[in-house]
XYZ file of C-alpha atoms in Angstrom:
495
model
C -7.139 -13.596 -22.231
C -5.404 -16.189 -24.087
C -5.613 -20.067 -23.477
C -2.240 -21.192 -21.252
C -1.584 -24.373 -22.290
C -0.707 -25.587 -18.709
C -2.100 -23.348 -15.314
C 0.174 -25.803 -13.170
C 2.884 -24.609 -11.231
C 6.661 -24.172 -12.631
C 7.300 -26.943 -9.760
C 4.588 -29.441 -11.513
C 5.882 -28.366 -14.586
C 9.365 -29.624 -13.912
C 7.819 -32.677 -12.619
C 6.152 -33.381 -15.187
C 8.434 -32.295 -17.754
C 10.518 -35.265 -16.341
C 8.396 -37.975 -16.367
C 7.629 -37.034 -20.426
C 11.304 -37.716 -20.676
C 11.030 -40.737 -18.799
C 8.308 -41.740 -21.084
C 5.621 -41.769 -18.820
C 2.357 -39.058 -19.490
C 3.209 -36.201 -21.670
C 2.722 -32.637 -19.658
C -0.868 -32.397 -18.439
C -3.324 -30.095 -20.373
C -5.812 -27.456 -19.595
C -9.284 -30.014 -19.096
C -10.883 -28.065 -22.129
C -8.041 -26.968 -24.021
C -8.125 -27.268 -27.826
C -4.395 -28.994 -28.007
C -4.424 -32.480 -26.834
C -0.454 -32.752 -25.953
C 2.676 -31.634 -27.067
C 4.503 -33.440 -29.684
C 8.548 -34.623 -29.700
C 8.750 -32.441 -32.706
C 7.579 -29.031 -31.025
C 9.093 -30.166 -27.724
C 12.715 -30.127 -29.579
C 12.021 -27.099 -31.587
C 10.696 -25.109 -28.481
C 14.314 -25.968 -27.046
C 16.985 -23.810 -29.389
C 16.798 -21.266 -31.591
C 16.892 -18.833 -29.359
C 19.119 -15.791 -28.475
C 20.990 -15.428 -25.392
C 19.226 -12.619 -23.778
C 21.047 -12.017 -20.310
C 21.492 -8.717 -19.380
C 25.088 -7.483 -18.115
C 26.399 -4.407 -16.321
C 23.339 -3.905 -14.019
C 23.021 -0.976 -11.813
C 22.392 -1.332 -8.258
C 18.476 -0.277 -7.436
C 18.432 3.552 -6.075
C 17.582 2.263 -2.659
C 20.185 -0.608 -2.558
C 22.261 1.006 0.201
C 19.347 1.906 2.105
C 18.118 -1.473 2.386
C 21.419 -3.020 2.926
C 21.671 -0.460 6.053
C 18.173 -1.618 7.184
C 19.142 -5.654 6.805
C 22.180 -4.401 9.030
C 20.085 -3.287 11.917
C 17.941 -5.952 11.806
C 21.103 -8.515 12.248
C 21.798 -6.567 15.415
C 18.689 -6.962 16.892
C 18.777 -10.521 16.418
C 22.209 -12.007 16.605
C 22.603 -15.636 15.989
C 19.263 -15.832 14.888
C 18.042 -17.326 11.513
C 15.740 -14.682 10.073
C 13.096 -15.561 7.276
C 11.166 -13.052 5.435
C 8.562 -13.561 2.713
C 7.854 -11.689 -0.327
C 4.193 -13.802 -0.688
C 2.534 -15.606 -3.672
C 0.042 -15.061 -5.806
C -3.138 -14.828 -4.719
C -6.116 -16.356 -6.863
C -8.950 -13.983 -8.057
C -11.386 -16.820 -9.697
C -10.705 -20.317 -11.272
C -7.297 -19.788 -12.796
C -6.644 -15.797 -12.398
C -4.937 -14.106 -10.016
C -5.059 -10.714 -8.306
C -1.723 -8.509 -8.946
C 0.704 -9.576 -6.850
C 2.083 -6.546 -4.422
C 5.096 -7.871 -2.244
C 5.337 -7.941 1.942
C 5.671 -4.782 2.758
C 8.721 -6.108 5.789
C 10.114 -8.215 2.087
C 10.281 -4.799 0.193
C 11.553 -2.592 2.483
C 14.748 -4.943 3.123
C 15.195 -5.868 -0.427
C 13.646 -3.385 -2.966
C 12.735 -6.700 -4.613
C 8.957 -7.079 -5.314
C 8.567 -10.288 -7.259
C 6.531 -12.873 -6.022
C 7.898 -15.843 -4.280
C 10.875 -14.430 -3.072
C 12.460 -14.752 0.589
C 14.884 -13.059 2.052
C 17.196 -15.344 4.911
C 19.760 -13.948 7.035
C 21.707 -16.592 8.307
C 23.609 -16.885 11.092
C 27.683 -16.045 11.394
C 30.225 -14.950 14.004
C 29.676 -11.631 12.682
C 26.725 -11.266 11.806
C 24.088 -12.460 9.096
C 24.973 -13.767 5.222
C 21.792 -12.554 3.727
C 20.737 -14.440 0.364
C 17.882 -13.850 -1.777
C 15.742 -16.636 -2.847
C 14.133 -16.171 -5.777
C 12.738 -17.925 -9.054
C 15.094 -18.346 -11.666
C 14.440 -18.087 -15.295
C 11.817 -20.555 -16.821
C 13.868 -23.079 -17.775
C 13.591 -23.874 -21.846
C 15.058 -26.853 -21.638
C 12.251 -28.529 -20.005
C 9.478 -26.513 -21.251
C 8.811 -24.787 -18.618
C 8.918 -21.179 -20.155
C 6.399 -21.756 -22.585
C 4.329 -25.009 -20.677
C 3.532 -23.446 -17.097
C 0.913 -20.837 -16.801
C 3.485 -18.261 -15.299
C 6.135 -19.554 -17.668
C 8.208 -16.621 -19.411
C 6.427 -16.491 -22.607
C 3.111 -16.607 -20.978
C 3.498 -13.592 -17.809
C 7.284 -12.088 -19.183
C 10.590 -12.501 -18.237
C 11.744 -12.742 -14.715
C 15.513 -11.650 -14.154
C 18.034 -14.408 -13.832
C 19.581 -14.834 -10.386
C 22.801 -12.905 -11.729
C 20.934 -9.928 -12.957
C 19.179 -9.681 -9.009
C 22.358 -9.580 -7.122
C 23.394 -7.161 -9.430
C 20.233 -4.951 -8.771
C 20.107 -6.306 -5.325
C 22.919 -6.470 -4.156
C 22.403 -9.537 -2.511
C 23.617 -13.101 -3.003
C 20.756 -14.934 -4.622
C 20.000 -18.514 -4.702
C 16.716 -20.695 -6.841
C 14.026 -20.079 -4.128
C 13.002 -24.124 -4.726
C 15.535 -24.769 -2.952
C 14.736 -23.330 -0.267
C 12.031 -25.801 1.689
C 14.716 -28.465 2.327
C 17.235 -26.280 3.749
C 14.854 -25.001 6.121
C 13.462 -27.959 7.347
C 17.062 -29.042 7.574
C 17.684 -25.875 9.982
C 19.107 -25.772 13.245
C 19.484 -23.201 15.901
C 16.754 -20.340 16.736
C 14.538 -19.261 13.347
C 11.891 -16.833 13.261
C 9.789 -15.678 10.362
C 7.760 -12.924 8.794
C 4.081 -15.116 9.027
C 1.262 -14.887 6.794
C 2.549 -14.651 3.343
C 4.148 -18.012 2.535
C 2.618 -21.359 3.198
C 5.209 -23.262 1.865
C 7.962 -21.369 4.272
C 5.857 -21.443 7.229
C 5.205 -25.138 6.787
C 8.806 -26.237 6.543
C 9.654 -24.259 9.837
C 6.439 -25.525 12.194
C 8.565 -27.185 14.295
C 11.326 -24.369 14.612
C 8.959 -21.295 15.198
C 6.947 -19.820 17.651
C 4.300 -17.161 17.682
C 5.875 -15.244 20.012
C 9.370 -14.911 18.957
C 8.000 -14.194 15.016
C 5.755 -11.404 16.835
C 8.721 -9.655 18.273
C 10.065 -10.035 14.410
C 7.283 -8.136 12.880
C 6.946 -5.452 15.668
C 10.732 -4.623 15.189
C 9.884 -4.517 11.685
C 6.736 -1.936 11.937
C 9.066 -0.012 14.541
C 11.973 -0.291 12.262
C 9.761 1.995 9.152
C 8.494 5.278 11.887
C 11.430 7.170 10.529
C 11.831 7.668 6.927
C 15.485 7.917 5.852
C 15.792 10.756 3.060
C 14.886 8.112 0.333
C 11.431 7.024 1.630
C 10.853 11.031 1.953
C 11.257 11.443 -1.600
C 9.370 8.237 -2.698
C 7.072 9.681 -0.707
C 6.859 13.467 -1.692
C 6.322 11.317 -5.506
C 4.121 10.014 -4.331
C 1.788 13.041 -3.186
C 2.612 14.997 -6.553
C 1.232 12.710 -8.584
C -1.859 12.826 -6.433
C -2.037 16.272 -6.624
C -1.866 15.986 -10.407
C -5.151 12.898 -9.842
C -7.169 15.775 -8.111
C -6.702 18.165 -10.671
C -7.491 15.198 -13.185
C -10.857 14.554 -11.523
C -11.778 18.186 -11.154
C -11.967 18.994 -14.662
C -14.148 16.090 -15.693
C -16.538 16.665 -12.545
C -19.080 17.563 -15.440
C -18.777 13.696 -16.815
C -18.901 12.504 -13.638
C -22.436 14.480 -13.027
C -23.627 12.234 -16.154
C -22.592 9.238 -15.188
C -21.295 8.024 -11.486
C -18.603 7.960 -9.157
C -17.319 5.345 -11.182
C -15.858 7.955 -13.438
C -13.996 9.692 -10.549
C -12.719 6.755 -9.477
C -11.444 5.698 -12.958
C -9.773 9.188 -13.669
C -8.220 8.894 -11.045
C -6.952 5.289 -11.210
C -4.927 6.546 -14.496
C -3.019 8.760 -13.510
C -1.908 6.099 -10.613
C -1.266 3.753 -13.251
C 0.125 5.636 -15.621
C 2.283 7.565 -12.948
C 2.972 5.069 -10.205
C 2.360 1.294 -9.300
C -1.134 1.404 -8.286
C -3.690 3.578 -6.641
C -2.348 2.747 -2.227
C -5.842 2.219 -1.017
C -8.876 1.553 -2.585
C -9.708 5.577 -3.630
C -12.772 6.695 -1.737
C -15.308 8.771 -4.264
C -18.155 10.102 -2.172
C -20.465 12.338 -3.361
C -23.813 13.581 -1.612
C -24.479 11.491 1.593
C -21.797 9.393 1.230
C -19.212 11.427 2.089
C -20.534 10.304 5.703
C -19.574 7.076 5.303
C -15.983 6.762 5.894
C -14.570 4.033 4.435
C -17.172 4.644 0.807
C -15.397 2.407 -1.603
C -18.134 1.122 -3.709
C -18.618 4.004 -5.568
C -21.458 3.594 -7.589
C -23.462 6.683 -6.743
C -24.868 9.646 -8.396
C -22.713 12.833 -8.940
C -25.269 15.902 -8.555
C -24.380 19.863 -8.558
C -24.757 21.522 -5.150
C -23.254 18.717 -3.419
C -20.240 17.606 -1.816
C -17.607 15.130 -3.417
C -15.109 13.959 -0.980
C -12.634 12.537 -2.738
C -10.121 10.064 -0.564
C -6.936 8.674 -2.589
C -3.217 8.268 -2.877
C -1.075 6.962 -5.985
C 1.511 4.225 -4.612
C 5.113 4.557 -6.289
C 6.923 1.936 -7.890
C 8.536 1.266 -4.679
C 5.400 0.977 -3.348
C 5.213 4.454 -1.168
C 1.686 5.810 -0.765
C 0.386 9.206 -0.570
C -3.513 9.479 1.537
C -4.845 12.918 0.763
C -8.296 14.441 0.706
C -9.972 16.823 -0.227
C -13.250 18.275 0.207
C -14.747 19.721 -3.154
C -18.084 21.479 -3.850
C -19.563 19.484 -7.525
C -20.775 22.710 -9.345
C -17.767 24.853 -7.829
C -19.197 26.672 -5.219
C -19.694 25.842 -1.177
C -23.016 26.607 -0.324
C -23.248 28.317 3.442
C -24.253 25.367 5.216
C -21.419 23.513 3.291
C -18.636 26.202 3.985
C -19.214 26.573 7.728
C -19.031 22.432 8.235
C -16.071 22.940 6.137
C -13.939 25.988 7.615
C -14.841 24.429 11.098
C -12.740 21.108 9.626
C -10.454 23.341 8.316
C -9.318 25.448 11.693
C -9.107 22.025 13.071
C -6.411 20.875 10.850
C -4.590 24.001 11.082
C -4.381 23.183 14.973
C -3.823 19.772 14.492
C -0.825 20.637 11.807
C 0.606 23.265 14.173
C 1.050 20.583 16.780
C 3.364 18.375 14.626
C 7.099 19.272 15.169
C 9.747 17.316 16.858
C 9.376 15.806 21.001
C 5.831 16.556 20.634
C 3.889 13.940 21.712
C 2.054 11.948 18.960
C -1.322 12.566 20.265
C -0.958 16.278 19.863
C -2.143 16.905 16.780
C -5.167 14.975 17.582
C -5.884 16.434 20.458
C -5.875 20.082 19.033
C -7.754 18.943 16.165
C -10.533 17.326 18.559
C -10.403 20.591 20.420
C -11.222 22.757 18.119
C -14.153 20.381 16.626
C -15.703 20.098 19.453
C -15.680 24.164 20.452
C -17.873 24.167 17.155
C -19.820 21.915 17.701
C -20.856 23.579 21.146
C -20.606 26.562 19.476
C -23.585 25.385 16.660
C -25.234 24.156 19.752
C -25.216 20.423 18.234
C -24.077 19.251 21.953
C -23.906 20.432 25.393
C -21.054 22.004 26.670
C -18.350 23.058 28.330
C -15.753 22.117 25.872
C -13.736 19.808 28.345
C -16.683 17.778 29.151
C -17.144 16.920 25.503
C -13.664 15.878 25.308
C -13.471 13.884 28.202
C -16.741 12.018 27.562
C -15.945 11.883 23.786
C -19.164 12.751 22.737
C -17.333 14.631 19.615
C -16.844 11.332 18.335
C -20.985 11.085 17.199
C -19.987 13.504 14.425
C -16.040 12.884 13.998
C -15.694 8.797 14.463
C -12.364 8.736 13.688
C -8.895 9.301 14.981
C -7.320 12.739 13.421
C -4.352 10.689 11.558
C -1.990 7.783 11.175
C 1.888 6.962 10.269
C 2.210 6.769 6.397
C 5.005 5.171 4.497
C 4.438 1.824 2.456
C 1.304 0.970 4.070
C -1.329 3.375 4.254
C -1.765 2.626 7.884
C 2.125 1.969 8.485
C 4.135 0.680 11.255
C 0.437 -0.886 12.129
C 1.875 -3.270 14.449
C 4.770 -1.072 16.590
C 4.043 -0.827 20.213
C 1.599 1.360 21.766
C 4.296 2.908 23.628
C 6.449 4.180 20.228
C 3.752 4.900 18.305
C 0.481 6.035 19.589
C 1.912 7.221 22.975
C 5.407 8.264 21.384
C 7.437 11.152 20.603
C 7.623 12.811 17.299
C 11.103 12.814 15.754
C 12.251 14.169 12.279
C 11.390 12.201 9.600
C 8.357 10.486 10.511
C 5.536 10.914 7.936
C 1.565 11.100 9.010
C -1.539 12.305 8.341
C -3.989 15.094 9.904
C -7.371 13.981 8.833
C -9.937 15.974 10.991
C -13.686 15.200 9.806
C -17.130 16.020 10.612
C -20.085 14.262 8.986
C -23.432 14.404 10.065
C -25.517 11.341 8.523
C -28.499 11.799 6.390
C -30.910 9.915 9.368
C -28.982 11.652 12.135
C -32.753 13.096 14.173
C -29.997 15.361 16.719
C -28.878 18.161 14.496
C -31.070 20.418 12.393
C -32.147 19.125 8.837
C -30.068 21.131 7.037
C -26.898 19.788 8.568
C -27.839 16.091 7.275
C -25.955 14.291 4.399
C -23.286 16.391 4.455
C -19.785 14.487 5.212
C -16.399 16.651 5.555
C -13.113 15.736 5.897
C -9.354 17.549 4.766
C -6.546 15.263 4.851
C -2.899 16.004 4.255
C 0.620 14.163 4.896
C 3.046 16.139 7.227
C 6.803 14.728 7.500
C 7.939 16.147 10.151
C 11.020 18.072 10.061
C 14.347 19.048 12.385
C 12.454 22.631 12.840
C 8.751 21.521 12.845
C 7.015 20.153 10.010
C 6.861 20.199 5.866
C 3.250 19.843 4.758
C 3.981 17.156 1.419
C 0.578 18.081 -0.080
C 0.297 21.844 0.088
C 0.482 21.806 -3.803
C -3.590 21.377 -2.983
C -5.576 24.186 -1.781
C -7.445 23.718 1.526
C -8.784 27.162 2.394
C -12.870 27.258 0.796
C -12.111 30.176 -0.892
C -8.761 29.024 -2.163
C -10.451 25.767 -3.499
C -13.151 27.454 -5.187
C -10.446 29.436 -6.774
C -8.215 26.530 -7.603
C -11.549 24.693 -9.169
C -12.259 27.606 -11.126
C -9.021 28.256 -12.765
C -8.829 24.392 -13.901
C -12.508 24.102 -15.223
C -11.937 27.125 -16.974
C-alpha cells in the first residue's frame, strides 16, 4: 500500500489547507513519511492543469422510484417530524486502514446511495417532507485536498459531485459538512437512525430520545418484510450467483482435500467478488465435525474424503441483497449410510417446512412442520423418548437441532431484525416476503447420548422461499437437495 501523504480527515485537511495560506504551518505530514512538506511550487502546480471531468446526462439508479415510494411512506408515518438517517463512516481496521465501508442498511434502502458519510434528512413541510441528500462533495483541488487527505480523490478515487447524485438519486443533495450546524440549529420533533454516525448523533443529543428513534428503526425493519418486485429480483441475483459459488467449490473439492477450508472459502469469495459486492455473511466452510458447529467461520480445518462439508454462504449484490443457502455435500461424492439417513431425515423436514409457506399462513408454520418431522425421527432412531408431542412441547429436539428453522432475508441476512414480535415472528405470511427454511440436525463429536456412529456428523439444507400470491417460489432450486440428486449433480460437475 502506498504512503498517503496526509491520513487526516478532508475536514483537517481544509483546516489546515487554510492556515498554509494564512502562513501559519504547512499541511501536517505522516510522522515517518519520507516528504517533509509541500512546497509553494507543487502546491500551485497541483492546482490547474487539469480537465474538467464532470459527468452529464446521468440516468436515474434502477431502483430510484422504488426508493422515492419508500421515503414517501415513511413521511406519512411521521408527519411534521424531522427524520435523520445515516449512511455510517468508515470504520478503522488497524493504525491507519480501514475495513470496507458497507452503508446502513435503513440509508440504502431509502436512497440506493452507499457512500460513506452520507445522510439522508426529510424535513418538515405542510405537505410533507423535502428530502435532501447530504453527501461529500468532490475533493476540492483548490486547497489540496484531493491529493493531501488520505481519502482525497487521487488517493481512494473519485466520488461523484453533488450534481451527478441528484441525477442518480434523484434527490436534492447538499455538502454533508454542512450538515452539523443545521442540526444543532434544529427545531421541532427530530428523530434519527442511531448507531452509525457520531458526529449526527452528537449534534442532536439534546433533540432526541431513545424511544422515539426506536419507533424509527422498527418502522424501518417493518417497512423491508415485503419485497416490492425490485428487491425480488436483486434477490433471485443474488441466489444465482450462489448457485454458480457451489458449483465453483465442488469442482475444486480435490484442492481443498490438500489444503483446508481456506480454499473453499476463497473459491467461493470470487465468484462473490467478481459477481456481486461481497460475500452477505461471513461463508461458513465446515467440513468433518464442524459442520456441528453452527456459526463455523474460522475455517481453518482439514478437508478429508468420506466426510461431510457443509457449506453455508450467500453472494450480496451491488445493491447489497443477500442470498443464505446451504448445502449439505458428501467430500469424495458419495453419502455414506449413516450420512444419508441424518440427511434425508433433514431433507423431509424441509419439504414440510417449505410446504407450509404460502400466503395467511402463520409465520411459525414452516417451523413447526419442520420441527415435527425432526423430531418423529429422532423418536423414530430411538435418540429420545417419545411420543412425538411431548418432544415438541418440552423441546427436547432442540439438543440435536439448536436452531430456529429460518429467518426474513432481504439486505440483511437476518432482516427486518428489529420489527415487532407481533409482525414478524407471530405474523402472517403475505406475498412477497422472502425467508429461509433451514432445518438441521447435528450430533457433536462428544455427544455420550446417541450411538458412536452418529457423532461428528452436522446436517443442515437451507434454501430462500419468496413467497408468492399462490404459495411459494423456491429462489434456489437451481441446487439439488435430494441425496441422490446431489450425488448426481456432484458427479456430472467433477466429471
Amino acid at each position: 500500500m502506498s504512503e498517503a501523504l496526509n491520513p487526516e480527515t478532508p475536514e483537517a485537511v481544509l483546516e489546515e489547507a487554510a492556515d498554509q495560506a494564512d502562513g501559519e504551518e504547512p499541511v501536517k505530514q505522516r510522522k515517518n513519511g519520507l516528504y517533509p512538506g509541500v512546497s509553494d511550487e507543487l502546491a500551485e502546480s497541483m492546482k490547474s492543469g487539469w480537465a474538467d471531468t464532470e459527468l452529464h446526462g446521468l440516468e436515474p439508479i434502477p431502483q430510484a422510484a422504488h426508493t422515492a415510494r419508500r421515503r414517501a411512506a415513511l413521511s406519512a408515518r411521521f408527519p411534521g417530524e424531522r427524520l435523520v438517517i445515516p449512511a455510517g463512516n468508515l470504520k478503522t481496521r488497524s493504525n491507519d486502514t480501514e475495513y470496507p465501508f458497507r452503508a446502513s442498511v435503513e440509508y440504502a434502502y431509502l436512497t440506493g446511495n452507499l457512500t460513506e458519510d452520507g445522510v439522508l434528512v426529510l424535513e418538515p413541510t405542510s405537505d410533507g417532507h423535502r428530502a435532501t441528500l447530504y453527501l461529500l462533495p468532490r475533493s476540492d483541488r483548490e486547497n489540496g485536498e484531493f491529493w493531501l487527505s488520505g481519502q482525497g480523490e487521487l488517493w481512494v478515487g473519485r466520488r461523484h459531485s453533488l450534481t451527478e447524485a441528484e441525477q442518480l438519486y434523484g434527490i436534492a443533495a447538499a455538502d454533508v459538512r454542512e450538515l452539523p450546524d443545521r442540526l444543532r440549529e434544529a427545531t421541532g420533533p427530530v428523530r434519527v437512525v442511531r448507531g452509525h454516525d457520531a458526529t449526527v448523533e452528537s449534534a442532536l443529543t439534546d433533540k432526541v430520545t431513545a424511544e422515539r428513534d426506536a419507533e424509527l428503526r422498527v418502522f424501518l425493519s417493518e417497512a423491508r418484510l415485503v419485497k416490492d418486485e425490485f428487491e425480488a429480483g436483486e434477490l433471485q441475483k443474488a441466489v444465482d450467483s450462489t448457485v454458480r459459488g457451489f458449483e465453483d467449490v465442488v469442482r475444486v473439492l480435490d484442492r481443498a482435500e490438500a489444503t483446508s477450508e481456506r480454499y473453499i472459502e476463497g473459491t467461493f469469495f470470487l465468484r462473490a467478488r467478481v459477481e456481486g459486492n461481497d460475500i452477505g455473511y461471513g461463508s461458513i466452510c465446515a467440513a468433518g465435525p464442524h459442520a456441528c458447529t453452527l456459526h463455523w467461520v474460522r475455517n481453518d480445518g482439514p478437508v478429508r474424503s468420506g466426510d461431510l462439508l457443509l457449506l453455508d454462504a450467500g453472494v450480496e449484490t451491488h445493491t447489497l441483497y443477500t442470498a443464505d443457502v446451504t448445502r449439505t455435500l458428501p467430500v469424495n461424492g458419495t453419502y455414506s449410510e449413516i450420512q444419508k439417513k441424518i440427511y434425508d431425515a433433514v431433507y423431509e423436514a424441509q419439504e414440510a417446512g417449505i410446504a407450509a409457506v404460502r400466503p395467511g399462513a402463520k409465520y411459525r408454520d414452516f417451523h413447526d412442520a419442520s420441527q415435527r418431522v425432526l423430531a418423529e425421527r429422532l423418536v423414530g432412531w430411538g435418540l429420545v423418548e417419545g411420543p412425538v408431542e411431548r418432544v415438541l412441547e418440552l423441546g427436547l429436539q432442540r439438543r440435536w437441532t439448536l436452531h430456529g428453522t429460518g429467518h426474513m432475508l432481504g439486505m440483511d441476512v437476518h432482516d427486518c431484525a428489529v420489527a415487532r414480535t407481533e409482525t414478524y415472528v407471530d405474523g402472517t405470511l403475505e406475498p412477497g416476503m422472502c425467508l429461509t427454511v433451514e432445518p438441521g440436525l447435528y450430533f457433536q463429536a462428544d455427544d455420550l447420548t446417541v450411538p458412536e456412529e452418529y457423532r461428528g456428523i452436522g446436517v443442515r439444507i437451507e434454501d430462500d422461499i419468496l413467497v408468492t400470491e399462490d404459495g411459494n417460489r423456491n429462489l434456489s432450486d437451481g441446487l439439488p437437495r435430494r441425496s441422490d440428486e446431489v450425488e448426481a449433480w456432484m458427479a456430472s460437475l467433477k466429471g
